[in-house]
Structure formats: C-alpha cells, structure tokens
PDB file of C-alpha atoms in Angstrom:
ATOM      1  CA  UNK A   1      31.500 -15.163 -23.238  1.00 57.00           C
ATOM      2  CA  UNK A   2      31.515 -14.931 -19.440  1.00 72.00           C
ATOM      3  CA  UNK A   3      29.508 -12.270 -17.671  1.00 91.00           C
ATOM      4  CA  UNK A   4      30.413 -10.130 -14.687  1.00 96.00           C
ATOM      5  CA  UNK A   5      31.171 -12.089 -11.541  1.00 96.00           C
ATOM      6  CA  UNK A   6      31.295 -10.666  -8.029  1.00 97.00           C
ATOM      7  CA  UNK A   7      32.515 -12.054  -4.728  1.00 97.00           C
ATOM      8  CA  UNK A   8      31.568 -12.584  -2.033  1.00 97.00           C
ATOM      9  CA  UNK A   9      27.808 -12.780  -2.558  1.00 96.00           C
ATOM     10  CA  UNK A  10      26.967 -12.049   1.074  1.00 97.00           C
ATOM     11  CA  UNK A  11      28.973 -10.810   4.009  1.00 97.00           C
ATOM     12  CA  UNK A  12      28.428  -9.427   7.477  1.00 98.00           C
ATOM     13  CA  UNK A  13      30.756  -6.916   9.123  1.00 98.00           C
ATOM     14  CA  UNK A  14      30.665  -4.760  12.229  1.00 98.00           C
ATOM     15  CA  UNK A  15      30.967  -1.003  12.453  1.00 98.00           C
ATOM     16  CA  UNK A  16      34.516   0.267  12.028  1.00 98.00           C
ATOM     17  CA  UNK A  17      35.731  -2.759  10.096  1.00 98.00           C
ATOM     18  CA  UNK A  18      37.006  -2.728   6.539  1.00 98.00           C
ATOM     19  CA  UNK A  19      35.707  -4.706   3.557  1.00 98.00           C
ATOM     20  CA  UNK A  20      36.990  -5.599   0.088  1.00 98.00           C
ATOM     21  CA  UNK A  21      34.627  -6.614  -2.683  1.00 98.00           C
ATOM     22  CA  UNK A  22      35.840  -8.116  -5.935  1.00 98.00           C
ATOM     23  CA  UNK A  23      34.623  -8.042  -9.511  1.00 97.00           C
ATOM     24  CA  UNK A  24      35.671  -9.718 -12.751  1.00 96.00           C
ATOM     25  CA  UNK A  25      34.501  -7.817 -15.798  1.00 93.00           C
ATOM     26  CA  UNK A  26      32.934  -9.329 -18.884  1.00 92.00           C
ATOM     27  CA  UNK A  27      35.370 -10.460 -21.556  1.00 88.00           C
ATOM     28  CA  UNK A  28      36.207  -7.566 -23.889  1.00 85.00           C
ATOM     29  CA  UNK A  29      35.097  -4.872 -21.437  1.00 89.00           C
ATOM     30  CA  UNK A  30      37.718  -2.435 -20.166  1.00 89.00           C
ATOM     31  CA  UNK A  31      35.591  -0.130 -18.025  1.00 91.00           C
ATOM     32  CA  UNK A  32      34.260  -1.052 -14.583  1.00 94.00           C
ATOM     33  CA  UNK A  33      31.769   0.922 -12.508  1.00 95.00           C
ATOM     34  CA  UNK A  34      30.595   0.352  -8.951  1.00 97.00           C
ATOM     35  CA  UNK A  35      27.137   1.165  -7.646  1.00 97.00           C
ATOM     36  CA  UNK A  36      25.567   1.066  -4.183  1.00 98.00           C
ATOM     37  CA  UNK A  37      21.922   0.076  -3.916  1.00 96.00           C
ATOM     38  CA  UNK A  38      20.206   0.570  -0.584  1.00 95.00           C
ATOM     39  CA  UNK A  39      17.034  -1.384   0.109  1.00 93.00           C
ATOM     40  CA  UNK A  40      14.119  -0.043  -1.916  1.00 91.00           C
ATOM     41  CA  UNK A  41      16.272   2.454  -3.813  1.00 93.00           C
ATOM     42  CA  UNK A  42      17.894   2.651  -7.212  1.00 94.00           C
ATOM     43  CA  UNK A  43      21.618   2.097  -7.682  1.00 96.00           C
ATOM     44  CA  UNK A  44      23.852   5.075  -6.899  1.00 96.00           C
ATOM     45  CA  UNK A  45      27.123   5.598  -8.793  1.00 95.00           C
ATOM     46  CA  UNK A  46      30.214   5.249  -6.602  1.00 97.00           C
ATOM     47  CA  UNK A  47      33.049   5.449  -9.145  1.00 95.00           C
ATOM     48  CA  UNK A  48      34.310   4.181 -12.472  1.00 93.00           C
ATOM     49  CA  UNK A  49      37.665   2.765 -13.522  1.00 93.00           C
ATOM     50  CA  UNK A  50      39.124   2.856 -17.008  1.00 89.00           C
ATOM     51  CA  UNK A  51      42.618   1.614 -17.850  1.00 87.00           C
ATOM     52  CA  UNK A  52      43.418   1.222 -14.139  1.00 91.00           C
ATOM     53  CA  UNK A  53      42.623   4.850 -13.302  1.00 92.00           C
ATOM     54  CA  UNK A  54      39.612   6.336 -11.535  1.00 91.00           C
ATOM     55  CA  UNK A  55      37.498   8.000 -14.200  1.00 88.00           C
ATOM     56  CA  UNK A  56      34.747   9.751 -12.313  1.00 89.00           C
ATOM     57  CA  UNK A  57      33.331   9.554  -8.820  1.00 92.00           C
ATOM     58  CA  UNK A  58      29.897   9.993  -7.305  1.00 92.00           C
ATOM     59  CA  UNK A  59      29.001  11.583  -3.996  1.00 93.00           C
ATOM     60  CA  UNK A  60      30.802   9.096  -1.765  1.00 96.00           C
ATOM     61  CA  UNK A  61      33.446   9.842   0.906  1.00 97.00           C
ATOM     62  CA  UNK A  62      37.148   8.939   0.477  1.00 97.00           C
ATOM     63  CA  UNK A  63      36.765   5.849   2.678  1.00 98.00           C
ATOM     64  CA  UNK A  64      35.279   4.295  -0.465  1.00 98.00           C
ATOM     65  CA  UNK A  65      38.221   3.455  -2.714  1.00 97.00           C
ATOM     66  CA  UNK A  66      38.904   1.132  -5.587  1.00 97.00           C
ATOM     67  CA  UNK A  67      41.403  -0.482  -7.877  1.00 96.00           C
ATOM     68  CA  UNK A  68      41.401  -1.829 -11.394  1.00 96.00           C
ATOM     69  CA  UNK A  69      43.945  -4.421 -12.450  1.00 94.00           C
ATOM     70  CA  UNK A  70      45.599  -4.984 -15.860  1.00 93.00           C
ATOM     71  CA  UNK A  71      43.092  -7.768 -16.630  1.00 90.00           C
ATOM     72  CA  UNK A  72      40.309  -5.168 -16.005  1.00 91.00           C
ATOM     73  CA  UNK A  73      39.072  -6.869 -12.830  1.00 94.00           C
ATOM     74  CA  UNK A  74      38.375  -4.508  -9.960  1.00 97.00           C
ATOM     75  CA  UNK A  75      38.099  -4.156  -6.204  1.00 98.00           C
ATOM     76  CA  UNK A  76      35.976  -1.894  -4.040  1.00 98.00           C
ATOM     77  CA  UNK A  77      37.318  -1.157  -0.583  1.00 98.00           C
ATOM     78  CA  UNK A  78      35.331   0.476   2.183  1.00 98.00           C
ATOM     79  CA  UNK A  79      37.085   1.536   5.391  1.00 98.00           C
ATOM     80  CA  UNK A  80      35.575   2.426   8.767  1.00 98.00           C
ATOM     81  CA  UNK A  81      32.243   0.798   7.957  1.00 98.00           C
ATOM     82  CA  UNK A  82      29.080   2.540   9.087  1.00 98.00           C
ATOM     83  CA  UNK A  83      25.588   1.100   9.532  1.00 98.00           C
ATOM     84  CA  UNK A  84      24.392   3.050   6.466  1.00 97.00           C
ATOM     85  CA  UNK A  85      26.908   1.198   4.313  1.00 98.00           C
ATOM     86  CA  UNK A  86      24.606  -1.823   4.475  1.00 98.00           C
ATOM     87  CA  UNK A  87      23.521  -2.300   0.871  1.00 97.00           C
ATOM     88  CA  UNK A  88      23.828  -4.328  -2.297  1.00 97.00           C
ATOM     89  CA  UNK A  89      27.057  -3.395  -4.083  1.00 98.00           C
ATOM     90  CA  UNK A  90      26.869  -3.835  -7.811  1.00 97.00           C
ATOM     91  CA  UNK A  91      29.729  -4.007 -10.243  1.00 97.00           C
ATOM     92  CA  UNK A  92      29.105  -3.270 -13.913  1.00 96.00           C
ATOM     93  CA  UNK A  93      31.403  -3.449 -16.902  1.00 93.00           C
ATOM     94  CA  UNK A  94      31.133  -1.830 -20.297  1.00 90.00           C
ATOM     95  CA  UNK A  95      33.144  -1.980 -23.510  1.00 85.00           C
ATOM     96  CA  UNK A  96      35.349   0.691 -25.030  1.00 67.00           C
ATOM     97  CA  UNK A  97      33.283   3.745 -25.523  1.00 60.00           C
ATOM     98  CA  UNK A  98      30.812   3.880 -28.354  1.00 59.00           C
ATOM     99  CA  UNK A  99      29.580   7.431 -28.371  1.00 57.00           C
ATOM    100  CA  UNK A 100      26.286   7.793 -26.568  1.00 59.00           C
ATOM    101  CA  UNK A 101      25.461   4.103 -26.493  1.00 70.00           C
ATOM    102  CA  UNK A 102      27.247   2.312 -23.681  1.00 79.00           C
ATOM    103  CA  UNK A 103      25.287  -0.480 -22.053  1.00 89.00           C
ATOM    104  CA  UNK A 104      26.297  -1.782 -18.638  1.00 92.00           C
ATOM    105  CA  UNK A 105      26.537  -5.481 -17.855  1.00 94.00           C
ATOM    106  CA  UNK A 106      25.935  -6.002 -14.154  1.00 96.00           C
ATOM    107  CA  UNK A 107      27.086  -8.689 -11.782  1.00 97.00           C
ATOM    108  CA  UNK A 108      24.685 -10.266  -9.283  1.00 96.00           C
ATOM    109  CA  UNK A 109      26.031  -8.066  -6.492  1.00 97.00           C
ATOM    110  CA  UNK A 110      27.576  -8.412  -3.062  1.00 97.00           C
ATOM    111  CA  UNK A 111      25.153  -7.894  -0.191  1.00 97.00           C
ATOM    112  CA  UNK A 112      26.891  -6.228   2.732  1.00 98.00           C
ATOM    113  CA  UNK A 113      25.321  -6.067   6.169  1.00 98.00           C
ATOM    114  CA  UNK A 114      26.973  -3.861   8.798  1.00 98.00           C
ATOM    115  CA  UNK A 115      26.015  -4.553  12.402  1.00 97.00           C
TER     116      UNK A 115
ATOM    117  CA  UNK B   1      21.375  11.830  -5.916  1.00 48.00           C
ATOM    118  CA  UNK B   2      18.867  10.195  -8.248  1.00 52.00           C
ATOM    119  CA  UNK B   3      18.106  12.130 -11.392  1.00 60.00           C
ATOM    120  CA  UNK B   4      15.419   9.909 -12.824  1.00 68.00           C
ATOM    121  CA  UNK B   5      12.014   9.610 -11.245  1.00 83.00           C
ATOM    122  CA  UNK B   6       9.743   6.818 -12.334  1.00 86.00           C
ATOM    123  CA  UNK B   7       6.012   6.583 -11.919  1.00 85.00           C
ATOM    124  CA  UNK B   8       4.021   4.857 -10.800  1.00 87.00           C
ATOM    125  CA  UNK B   9       6.094   3.479  -7.920  1.00 91.00           C
ATOM    126  CA  UNK B  10       4.175   0.215  -8.110  1.00 93.00           C
ATOM    127  CA  UNK B  11       1.997  -1.332 -10.781  1.00 94.00           C
ATOM    128  CA  UNK B  12      -0.140  -4.462 -10.606  1.00 96.00           C
ATOM    129  CA  UNK B  13      -1.750  -5.861 -13.750  1.00 96.00           C
ATOM    130  CA  UNK B  14      -3.265  -9.061 -15.095  1.00 97.00           C
ATOM    131  CA  UNK B  15      -1.318 -11.320 -17.409  1.00 97.00           C
ATOM    132  CA  UNK B  16      -1.929 -10.324 -21.017  1.00 97.00           C
ATOM    133  CA  UNK B  17      -2.455  -6.630 -20.223  1.00 97.00           C
ATOM    134  CA  UNK B  18      -0.018  -3.904 -21.215  1.00 97.00           C
ATOM    135  CA  UNK B  19       2.196  -2.167 -18.651  1.00 97.00           C
ATOM    136  CA  UNK B  20       3.238   1.465 -19.082  1.00 97.00           C
ATOM    137  CA  UNK B  21       5.965   2.984 -16.934  1.00 96.00           C
ATOM    138  CA  UNK B  22       7.122   6.593 -17.045  1.00 96.00           C
ATOM    139  CA  UNK B  23      10.401   8.281 -16.225  1.00 95.00           C
ATOM    140  CA  UNK B  24      11.373  11.934 -15.900  1.00 95.00           C
ATOM    141  CA  UNK B  25      14.859  13.351 -15.636  1.00 94.00           C
ATOM    142  CA  UNK B  26      16.511  16.719 -15.095  1.00 92.00           C
ATOM    143  CA  UNK B  27      19.641  17.281 -17.184  1.00 90.00           C
ATOM    144  CA  UNK B  28      20.783  16.907 -20.794  1.00 92.00           C
ATOM    145  CA  UNK B  29      21.522  13.312 -21.686  1.00 91.00           C
ATOM    146  CA  UNK B  30      23.427  11.183 -24.174  1.00 90.00           C
ATOM    147  CA  UNK B  31      20.928   8.362 -23.858  1.00 92.00           C
ATOM    148  CA  UNK B  32      18.274   6.860 -21.616  1.00 94.00           C
ATOM    149  CA  UNK B  33      18.180   3.176 -20.734  1.00 96.00           C
ATOM    150  CA  UNK B  34      15.767   0.841 -19.003  1.00 97.00           C
ATOM    151  CA  UNK B  35      16.949  -1.989 -16.784  1.00 97.00           C
ATOM    152  CA  UNK B  36      15.146  -4.788 -14.996  1.00 97.00           C
ATOM    153  CA  UNK B  37      16.009  -6.305 -11.616  1.00 97.00           C
ATOM    154  CA  UNK B  38      14.651  -9.504 -10.126  1.00 94.00           C
ATOM    155  CA  UNK B  39      14.517  -9.833  -6.334  1.00 85.00           C
ATOM    156  CA  UNK B  40      17.484  -7.636  -5.401  1.00 72.00           C
ATOM    157  CA  UNK B  41      19.908  -9.283  -7.801  1.00 84.00           C
ATOM    158  CA  UNK B  42      21.891  -7.745 -10.651  1.00 89.00           C
ATOM    159  CA  UNK B  43      20.293  -5.477 -13.211  1.00 96.00           C
ATOM    160  CA  UNK B  44      19.682  -6.595 -16.777  1.00 96.00           C
ATOM    161  CA  UNK B  45      19.697  -4.120 -19.657  1.00 96.00           C
ATOM    162  CA  UNK B  46      16.440  -3.981 -21.618  1.00 97.00           C
ATOM    163  CA  UNK B  47      16.657  -1.165 -24.134  1.00 97.00           C
ATOM    164  CA  UNK B  48      18.586   2.024 -24.902  1.00 95.00           C
ATOM    165  CA  UNK B  49      17.330   5.110 -26.705  1.00 96.00           C
ATOM    166  CA  UNK B  50      19.679   7.867 -27.791  1.00 93.00           C
ATOM    167  CA  UNK B  51      18.898  11.529 -27.272  1.00 93.00           C
ATOM    168  CA  UNK B  52      18.289  12.045 -31.012  1.00 94.00           C
ATOM    169  CA  UNK B  53      15.769   9.183 -31.187  1.00 96.00           C
ATOM    170  CA  UNK B  54      12.086   9.370 -30.350  1.00 97.00           C
ATOM    171  CA  UNK B  55      10.949   5.767 -30.301  1.00 98.00           C
ATOM    172  CA  UNK B  56      12.488   2.285 -30.286  1.00 97.00           C
ATOM    173  CA  UNK B  57      11.112  -1.219 -30.247  1.00 97.00           C
ATOM    174  CA  UNK B  58      12.579  -4.489 -29.022  1.00 96.00           C
ATOM    175  CA  UNK B  59      10.316  -7.519 -28.965  1.00 97.00           C
ATOM    176  CA  UNK B  60       7.422  -6.705 -26.599  1.00 97.00           C
ATOM    177  CA  UNK B  61       9.130  -3.497 -25.443  1.00 98.00           C
ATOM    178  CA  UNK B  62       8.498  -0.031 -26.796  1.00 98.00           C
ATOM    179  CA  UNK B  63      10.303   2.999 -25.412  1.00 98.00           C
ATOM    180  CA  UNK B  64       9.686   6.639 -26.242  1.00 98.00           C
ATOM    181  CA  UNK B  65      11.779   9.680 -25.428  1.00 98.00           C
ATOM    182  CA  UNK B  66      10.710  13.325 -25.334  1.00 97.00           C
ATOM    183  CA  UNK B  67      13.793  15.436 -24.699  1.00 96.00           C
ATOM    184  CA  UNK B  68      11.774  18.671 -24.640  1.00 96.00           C
ATOM    185  CA  UNK B  69       9.806  17.347 -21.668  1.00 96.00           C
ATOM    186  CA  UNK B  70      12.745  15.334 -20.318  1.00 96.00           C
ATOM    187  CA  UNK B  71      10.612  12.243 -20.082  1.00 96.00           C
ATOM    188  CA  UNK B  72      10.445   8.669 -21.318  1.00 97.00           C
ATOM    189  CA  UNK B  73       7.971   5.845 -21.216  1.00 97.00           C
ATOM    190  CA  UNK B  74       8.404   2.085 -21.375  1.00 98.00           C
ATOM    191  CA  UNK B  75       5.547  -0.050 -22.665  1.00 98.00           C
ATOM    192  CA  UNK B  76       5.535  -3.811 -22.145  1.00 98.00           C
ATOM    193  CA  UNK B  77       2.856  -5.412 -24.272  1.00 98.00           C
ATOM    194  CA  UNK B  78       1.062  -8.686 -23.538  1.00 98.00           C
ATOM    195  CA  UNK B  79       2.645  -8.980 -20.099  1.00 97.00           C
ATOM    196  CA  UNK B  80       3.550 -12.329 -18.580  1.00 97.00           C
ATOM    197  CA  UNK B  81       3.946 -13.446 -14.972  1.00 96.00           C
ATOM    198  CA  UNK B  82       7.690 -13.694 -15.680  1.00 95.00           C
ATOM    199  CA  UNK B  83       7.764  -9.913 -16.277  1.00 97.00           C
ATOM    200  CA  UNK B  84       7.257  -9.422 -12.524  1.00 97.00           C
ATOM    201  CA  UNK B  85      10.318  -7.439 -11.420  1.00 97.00           C
ATOM    202  CA  UNK B  86      11.577  -3.951 -10.603  1.00 96.00           C
ATOM    203  CA  UNK B  87      12.209  -1.659 -13.570  1.00 97.00           C
ATOM    204  CA  UNK B  88      14.637   1.256 -13.517  1.00 96.00           C
ATOM    205  CA  UNK B  89      15.240   4.053 -15.940  1.00 96.00           C
ATOM    206  CA  UNK B  90      18.810   5.279 -16.133  1.00 95.00           C
ATOM    207  CA  UNK B  91      20.213   8.306 -17.874  1.00 93.00           C
ATOM    208  CA  UNK B  92      23.725   8.853 -19.179  1.00 90.00           C
ATOM    209  CA  UNK B  93      24.246  12.585 -18.632  1.00 86.00           C
ATOM    210  CA  UNK B  94      25.821  14.464 -21.526  1.00 85.00           C
ATOM    211  CA  UNK B  95      29.606  14.047 -21.302  1.00 76.00           C
ATOM    212  CA  UNK B  96      29.394  11.475 -18.509  1.00 70.00           C
ATOM    213  CA  UNK B  97      30.681   8.418 -20.420  1.00 69.00           C
ATOM    214  CA  UNK B  98      28.783   5.399 -19.055  1.00 68.00           C
ATOM    215  CA  UNK B  99      28.192   6.933 -15.615  1.00 83.00           C
ATOM    216  CA  UNK B 100      24.495   6.189 -15.358  1.00 90.00           C
ATOM    217  CA  UNK B 101      22.084   7.889 -12.972  1.00 92.00           C
ATOM    218  CA  UNK B 102      19.217   5.639 -11.892  1.00 94.00           C
ATOM    219  CA  UNK B 103      15.755   6.376 -10.618  1.00 93.00           C
ATOM    220  CA  UNK B 104      14.182   4.663  -7.627  1.00 93.00           C
ATOM    221  CA  UNK B 105      12.434   2.074  -9.747  1.00 94.00           C
ATOM    222  CA  UNK B 106       8.961   0.735 -10.420  1.00 95.00           C
ATOM    223  CA  UNK B 107       7.755  -2.551  -8.951  1.00 95.00           C
ATOM    224  CA  UNK B 108       5.694  -4.416 -11.525  1.00 97.00           C
ATOM    225  CA  UNK B 109       3.534  -7.357 -10.467  1.00 97.00           C
ATOM    226  CA  UNK B 110       1.856  -9.410 -13.172  1.00 97.00           C
ATOM    227  CA  UNK B 111      -0.897 -11.648 -11.845  1.00 95.00           C
ATOM    228  CA  UNK B 112      -1.362 -14.999 -13.614  1.00 92.00           C
TER     229      UNK B 112
END
C-alpha cells in the first residue's frame, strides 16, 4: 500500500506569484485535508475535500483554493503569495468515515519559501 | 487557531527514563490523537483515544483522557534516542469529521 506523496518537496517563489502543490492520497482513502505549518508551530487546517467537493475550511482567505480529482488526488493553489505564506504545507488523507476514529496519514510536505 | 496546548514546550531526558507530555483543549471532542514529527517532515500517527475512553496503551505508549478537565497525557516509557522528535496532540472537535486541530507541539530530546 502506497502512502501519501506530495510534490514538489521544496520551492521558492516571490511575493505576488501563484503556486500549485500536489498530493496523491493513500490507496483506499477518499478524503484529503491540507494543513499549513509555520516554523515552530503546529499544523493549521486549511480545508478538506471529500468526493471532489470542499468539505470544511479553516481560517484561510479565498486566495487559498483546492481541487480533488476522481482518483482522490488533490491540489492546493495559493494566489498572490505573501511572505507569511512561507511554511510547510502538509497533505493528509483518511479513509471513509468511521465514527469518531479517523486517523490521518500525512505526506512529507512541500516547503514553500516566499521571498 | 490552535485549540490544543501542550506542556512542557520542551523536554530533555536520559535514555531509559519515562517522558510525560500533557495536552489541554477547549471544546467537546470526538477523539484526541497524538502525532510525532521528525525534523519538519510529515507527521506520523501514534495513538487515538475516543471521548468515551479513559486510557489506552500501544507498545511503550500510554495515553489518558479526562474529558471533565479537557486534558490528556502521553507517557512514553523506557525512552530511546530514536524517540527524539516533536510531539503534537490533535483533537477532532465534535461533528468535525477528521478536521483535526493541533497544538503547538512538544520538543522531546532523549540523550543517549
């Protein structure tokens, strides 16, 4: 069984640019969540996708958007990059809901630096 | 916003000693989970405890949950140098379906 894979692993952008991060979910998982982790902080929930639809969103502005594809892979897009967007972006997948007991499988993350 | 708050923020112990980490949270939860992260890479799930459970064990890990105090503790027994990592508690708020809220984490250093 393959785990969660993310690409790219590292990237550098400048303010105002746009970025797309990609994630392949673990086999058998149909739910994908994205988290932002700033240096020295815990991950913060950006949004979740289930069956290709956004299924919950954290406190992030609309310039953070996403997609989920029929094979359950996902993209995170960030427009008009700001310096504070520099962070590790983590993708996590989880299986169909088991009440009160969903465990997330995380990818290794994409480290974004905005200059 | 980060619901969970872990303490201490950093912990340094000798190999073979036990490590105890605490977590407090604010809202009603479905479950509480602990994750481990090595050097800014992806998080790895360690253990999950449901809101109707009080204690769970997994290998050298023991987690307790007190919903009346909205707190949890993670005990790692007989620590090893390889346990050196950051540890995060994460809560699944009631009705939030896998949308976990993480704390800021605890940095554990185990000296050989």
